[in-house]
Amino acid sequence: MILKVIVVDDEPLAVNVIKNYILRVKELQLVGTFSNALDASTFLRDNEVDIMFLDINMPYLDGLEFLSTLHKKPFVIMTTAHEEHALRSFELEAIDYLVKPISLPRFFKSVDRIIGLKKIGNNGGADKDEKPSIFVKVDKKKLQKIYLDEIMVIESLKDYIRIITPTAKYIIHRTLSSFTDELPGDNFIRIHRSYTIAVDKVSVVEGNSVEIGGIRYTIGRSYLADAKSRILNNLTD
């Protein structure tokens, strides 16, 4: 499966970053880059496009105005230096919203989601092997795919985090806060300044601690009420 991609952004440096990321994904084919929405609109009228990376602040017509004019939309991933337009973007059916500077793992997460959706559409149903996942950079050249349902605990190590699964541990250069923000909030919860856990992996709750995989983790005082409520609701479901 090859997905045709265009990039609409008036910042050459931002375009080059996304182009380099696209080259790392075998399922993606870059078919055009445009510095304004008018040229992109002309291209879309005559060409099939699967994914559009779209900046917001551009000359002539901004990205949100452009998106509102499209009747038949490709999968749209907004790319911007400003966080405040996220709600409007999703109202216009953007599939994701990436804040610059865009990290490679965050790019992979967004693209992986679209690839999964395309597979579902092509197969007429979910691929039995398709599960939500995230790519993490484990060294300078290696990206590791981790299935979200395998993550048990994420532990802060100052400027790094340790991701713990039943079969492996991965140390990556990220902060716990930024990584937690990328995880689905329905199953992952911060319980301490040093820990984020998967709620469905908790086997024991005792006092101000939980047990996951035979190891006890302390719940911070400021997290205690919310964490216990979420965890106990999950255990009784």
GROMACS .gro file of C-alpha atoms in nm:
model
  237
    1MET     CA    1   0.000   0.000   0.000
    2ILE     CA    2   0.141   0.337  -0.110
    3LEU     CA    3  -0.016   0.660   0.018
    4LYS     CA    4   0.031   0.978  -0.185
    5VAL     CA    5   0.129   1.280   0.025
    6ILE     CA    6   0.149   1.655  -0.023
    7VAL     CA    7   0.296   1.920   0.209
    8VAL     CA    8   0.145   2.270   0.220
    9ASP     CA    9   0.368   2.509   0.415
   10ASP     CA   10   0.540   2.840   0.336
   11GLU     CA   11   0.841   2.766   0.561
   12PRO     CA   12   1.115   2.586   0.362
   13LEU     CA   13   1.279   2.448   0.676
   14ALA     CA   14   0.951   2.298   0.799
   15VAL     CA   15   0.887   2.147   0.456
   16ASN     CA   16   1.232   1.987   0.453
   17VAL     CA   17   1.177   1.834   0.797
   18ILE     CA   18   0.851   1.669   0.688
   19LYS     CA   19   1.002   1.561   0.354
   20ASN     CA   20   1.286   1.385   0.537
   21TYR     CA   21   1.039   1.215   0.770
   22ILE     CA   22   0.826   1.099   0.475
   23LEU     CA   23   1.131   0.936   0.315
   24ARG     CA   24   1.165   0.713   0.623
   25VAL     CA   25   0.819   0.556   0.574
   26LYS     CA   26   0.801   0.304   0.291
   27GLU     CA   27   0.422   0.338   0.262
   28LEU     CA   28   0.443   0.712   0.183
   29GLN     CA   29   0.513   0.879  -0.152
   30LEU     CA   30   0.561   1.256  -0.165
   31VAL     CA   31   0.389   1.389  -0.478
   32GLY     CA   32   0.405   1.762  -0.418
   33THR     CA   33   0.500   2.053  -0.191
   34PHE     CA   34   0.325   2.391  -0.200
   35SER     CA   35   0.401   2.723  -0.031
   36ASN     CA   36   0.038   2.839  -0.036
   37ALA     CA   37  -0.311   2.694  -0.026
   38LEU     CA   38  -0.413   2.826  -0.370
   39ASP     CA   39  -0.154   2.615  -0.551
   40ALA     CA   40  -0.242   2.315  -0.337
   41SER     CA   41  -0.611   2.357  -0.418
   42THR     CA   42  -0.536   2.354  -0.790
   43PHE     CA   43  -0.333   2.034  -0.750
   44LEU     CA   44  -0.605   1.863  -0.547
   45ARG     CA   45  -0.865   1.928  -0.817
   46ASP     CA   46  -0.671   1.716  -1.067
   47ASN     CA   47  -0.487   1.462  -0.852
   48GLU     CA   48  -0.566   1.192  -0.598
   49VAL     CA   49  -0.402   1.258  -0.261
   50ASP     CA   50  -0.422   1.041   0.050
   51ILE     CA   51  -0.253   1.262   0.312
   52MET     CA   52  -0.202   1.638   0.332
   53PHE     CA   53   0.032   1.802   0.585
   54LEU     CA   54  -0.113   2.151   0.619
   55ASP     CA   55   0.032   2.459   0.789
   56ILE     CA   56  -0.204   2.723   0.931
   57ASN     CA   57  -0.027   3.058   0.891
   58MET     CA   58   0.027   3.106   0.517
   59PRO     CA   59  -0.013   3.388   0.261
   60TYR     CA   60  -0.338   3.448   0.067
   61LEU     CA   61  -0.543   3.184   0.249
   62ASP     CA   62  -0.462   3.030   0.587
   63GLY     CA   63  -0.475   2.656   0.641
   64LEU     CA   64  -0.800   2.654   0.838
   65GLU     CA   65  -0.980   2.867   0.579
   66PHE     CA   66  -0.848   2.639   0.307
   67LEU     CA   67  -0.956   2.326   0.491
   68SER     CA   68  -1.309   2.466   0.534
   69THR     CA   69  -1.341   2.500   0.154
   70LEU     CA   70  -1.262   2.137   0.079
   71HIS     CA   71  -1.554   1.904   0.016
   72LYS     CA   72  -1.356   1.589  -0.056
   73LYS     CA   73  -1.072   1.588   0.194
   74PRO     CA   74  -0.767   1.364   0.210
   75PHE     CA   75  -0.647   1.273   0.557
   76VAL     CA   76  -0.533   1.611   0.689
   77ILE     CA   77  -0.256   1.655   0.947
   78MET     CA   78  -0.221   2.013   1.066
   79THR     CA   79   0.133   2.139   1.125
   80THR     CA   80   0.172   2.464   1.315
   81ALA     CA   81   0.375   2.647   1.576
   82HIS     CA   82   0.055   2.745   1.759
   83GLU     CA   83  -0.146   2.519   1.991
   84GLU     CA   84  -0.460   2.731   2.011
   85HIS     CA   85  -0.612   2.620   1.679
   86ALA     CA   86  -0.643   2.251   1.765
   87LEU     CA   87  -1.017   2.254   1.842
   88ARG     CA   88  -1.106   2.433   1.519
   89SER     CA   89  -0.886   2.191   1.323
   90PHE     CA   90  -1.065   1.887   1.461
   91GLU     CA   91  -1.402   2.051   1.396
   92LEU     CA   92  -1.291   2.069   1.032
   93GLU     CA   93  -1.212   1.695   1.042
   94ALA     CA   94  -0.833   1.710   1.058
   95ILE     CA   95  -0.704   1.369   1.161
   96ASP     CA   96  -0.421   1.508   1.379
   97TYR     CA   97  -0.256   1.829   1.496
   98LEU     CA   98   0.124   1.849   1.517
   99VAL     CA   99   0.292   2.139   1.693
  100LYS     CA  100   0.629   2.250   1.555
  101PRO     CA  101   0.905   2.154   1.603
  102ILE     CA  102   0.764   1.814   1.509
  103SER     CA  103   0.952   1.517   1.651
  104LEU     CA  104   1.004   1.204   1.445
  105PRO     CA  105   0.822   0.976   1.696
  106ARG     CA  106   0.520   1.210   1.696
  107PHE     CA  107   0.522   1.213   1.315
  108PHE     CA  108   0.535   0.832   1.308
  109LYS     CA  109   0.245   0.808   1.552
  110SER     CA  110   0.027   1.026   1.332
  111VAL     CA  111   0.117   0.848   1.009
  112ASP     CA  112   0.085   0.503   1.167
  113ARG     CA  113  -0.270   0.587   1.267
  114ILE     CA  114  -0.360   0.680   0.909
  115ILE     CA  115  -0.196   0.367   0.769
  116GLY     CA  116  -0.405   0.165   1.012
  117LEU     CA  117  -0.724   0.343   0.904
  118LYS     CA  118  -0.643   0.282   0.537
  119LYS     CA  119  -0.586  -0.086   0.604
  120ILE     CA  120  -0.921  -0.108   0.779
  121GLY     CA  121  -1.088   0.060   0.483
  122ASN     CA  122  -0.916  -0.161   0.227
  123ASN     CA  123  -0.994  -0.482   0.416
  124GLY     CA  124  -1.353  -0.392   0.494
  125GLY     CA  125  -1.274  -0.437   0.863
  126ALA     CA  126  -0.998  -0.424   1.116
  127ASP     CA  127  -0.679  -0.612   1.042
  128LYS     CA  128  -0.636  -0.872   1.312
  129ASP     CA  129  -0.272  -0.769   1.351
  130GLU     CA  130  -0.346  -0.396   1.359
  131LYS     CA  131  -0.322  -0.260   1.711
  132PRO     CA  132  -0.265   0.095   1.835
  133SER     CA  133   0.107   0.160   1.859
  134ILE     CA  134   0.368   0.430   1.899
  135PHE     CA  135   0.718   0.470   1.756
  136VAL     CA  136   0.996   0.571   1.995
  137LYS     CA  137   1.353   0.667   1.915
  138VAL     CA  138   1.574   0.427   2.111
  139ASP     CA  139   1.903   0.546   1.961
  140LYS     CA  140   2.023   0.788   1.694
  141LYS     CA  141   1.918   0.569   1.401
  142LYS     CA  142   1.663   0.323   1.539
  143LEU     CA  143   1.290   0.367   1.582
  144GLN     CA  144   1.111   0.104   1.787
  145LYS     CA  145   0.742   0.026   1.745
  146ILE     CA  146   0.568  -0.043   2.077
  147TYR     CA  147   0.208  -0.159   2.099
  148LEU     CA  148   0.017   0.052   2.348
  149ASP     CA  149  -0.155  -0.246   2.509
  150GLU     CA  150   0.187  -0.382   2.609
  151ILE     CA  151   0.300  -0.072   2.800
  152MET     CA  152   0.276  -0.124   3.175
  153VAL     CA  153   0.464   0.168   3.330
  154ILE     CA  154   0.654   0.474   3.211
  155GLU     CA  155   0.912   0.594   3.461
  156SER     CA  156   1.082   0.934   3.466
  157LEU     CA  157   1.462   0.943   3.465
  158LYS     CA  158   1.505   1.323   3.460
  159ASP     CA  159   1.555   1.403   3.090
  160TYR     CA  160   1.484   1.042   2.992
  161ILE     CA  161   1.203   0.794   3.048
  162ARG     CA  162   1.195   0.416   3.085
  163ILE     CA  163   0.905   0.239   2.909
  164ILE     CA  164   0.834  -0.095   3.071
  165THR     CA  165   0.655  -0.380   2.889
  166PRO     CA  166   0.625  -0.746   2.990
  167THR     CA  167   0.915  -0.841   2.765
  168ALA     CA  168   1.141  -0.534   2.739
  169LYS     CA  169   1.242  -0.195   2.877
  170TYR     CA  170   1.319   0.101   2.652
  171ILE     CA  171   1.503   0.416   2.759
  172ILE     CA  172   1.436   0.720   2.540
  173HIS     CA  173   1.521   1.089   2.555
  174ARG     CA  174   1.181   1.235   2.642
  175THR     CA  175   1.014   1.392   2.942
  176LEU     CA  176   0.740   1.202   3.121
  177SER     CA  177   0.493   1.488   3.074
  178SER     CA  178   0.537   1.514   2.697
  179PHE     CA  179   0.520   1.138   2.645
  180THR     CA  180   0.214   1.099   2.869
  181ASP     CA  181   0.035   1.369   2.668
  182GLU     CA  182   0.067   1.153   2.356
  183LEU     CA  183  -0.093   0.847   2.516
  184PRO     CA  184  -0.469   0.782   2.514
  185GLY     CA  185  -0.611   0.921   2.836
  186ASP     CA  186  -0.871   0.647   2.870
  187ASN     CA  187  -0.612   0.395   2.990
  188PHE     CA  188  -0.295   0.583   3.089
  189ILE     CA  189  -0.278   0.797   3.401
  190ARG     CA  190  -0.007   0.991   3.583
  191ILE     CA  191   0.011   0.870   3.943
  192HIS     CA  192   0.331   1.039   4.056
  193ARG     CA  193   0.579   1.294   3.925
  194SER     CA  194   0.793   0.992   3.836
  195TYR     CA  195   0.531   0.744   3.705
  196THR     CA  196   0.261   0.708   3.444
  197ILE     CA  197   0.084   0.372   3.444
  198ALA     CA  198  -0.155   0.168   3.232
  199VAL     CA  199  -0.472   0.144   3.441
  200ASP     CA  200  -0.562  -0.201   3.309
  201LYS     CA  201  -0.226  -0.343   3.421
  202VAL     CA  202  -0.287  -0.275   3.792
  203SER     CA  203  -0.331  -0.598   3.989
  204VAL     CA  204  -0.331  -0.463   4.348
  205VAL     CA  205  -0.424  -0.132   4.512
  206GLU     CA  206  -0.310  -0.088   4.870
  207GLY     CA  207  -0.293   0.239   5.061
  208ASN     CA  208  -0.105   0.489   4.847
  209SER     CA  209   0.048   0.234   4.613
  210VAL     CA  210  -0.038   0.004   4.324
  211GLU     CA  211   0.119  -0.319   4.206
  212ILE     CA  212   0.196  -0.383   3.841
  213GLY     CA  213   0.393  -0.685   3.724
  214GLY     CA  214   0.484  -0.771   4.081
  215ILE     CA  215   0.636  -0.428   4.152
  216ARG     CA  216   0.492  -0.162   4.384
  217TYR     CA  217   0.460   0.198   4.266
  218THR     CA  218   0.376   0.488   4.500
  219ILE     CA  219   0.087   0.719   4.417
  220GLY     CA  220   0.179   1.082   4.483
  221ARG     CA  221  -0.036   1.270   4.731
  222SER     CA  222  -0.169   1.519   4.474
  223TYR     CA  223  -0.262   1.234   4.236
  224LEU     CA  224  -0.415   1.002   4.496
  225ALA     CA  225  -0.788   1.075   4.475
  226ASP     CA  226  -0.810   1.079   4.094
  227ALA     CA  227  -0.578   0.779   4.049
  228LYS     CA  228  -0.764   0.561   4.298
  229SER     CA  229  -1.099   0.649   4.143
  230ARG     CA  230  -0.979   0.566   3.791
  231ILE     CA  231  -0.805   0.244   3.895
  232LEU     CA  232  -1.087   0.110   4.114
  233ASN     CA  233  -1.345   0.187   3.845
  234ASN     CA  234  -1.140  -0.015   3.600
  235LEU     CA  235  -1.103  -0.309   3.842
  236THR     CA  236  -1.477  -0.326   3.896
  237ASP     CA  237  -1.578  -0.293   3.530
   0.00000   0.00000   0.00000
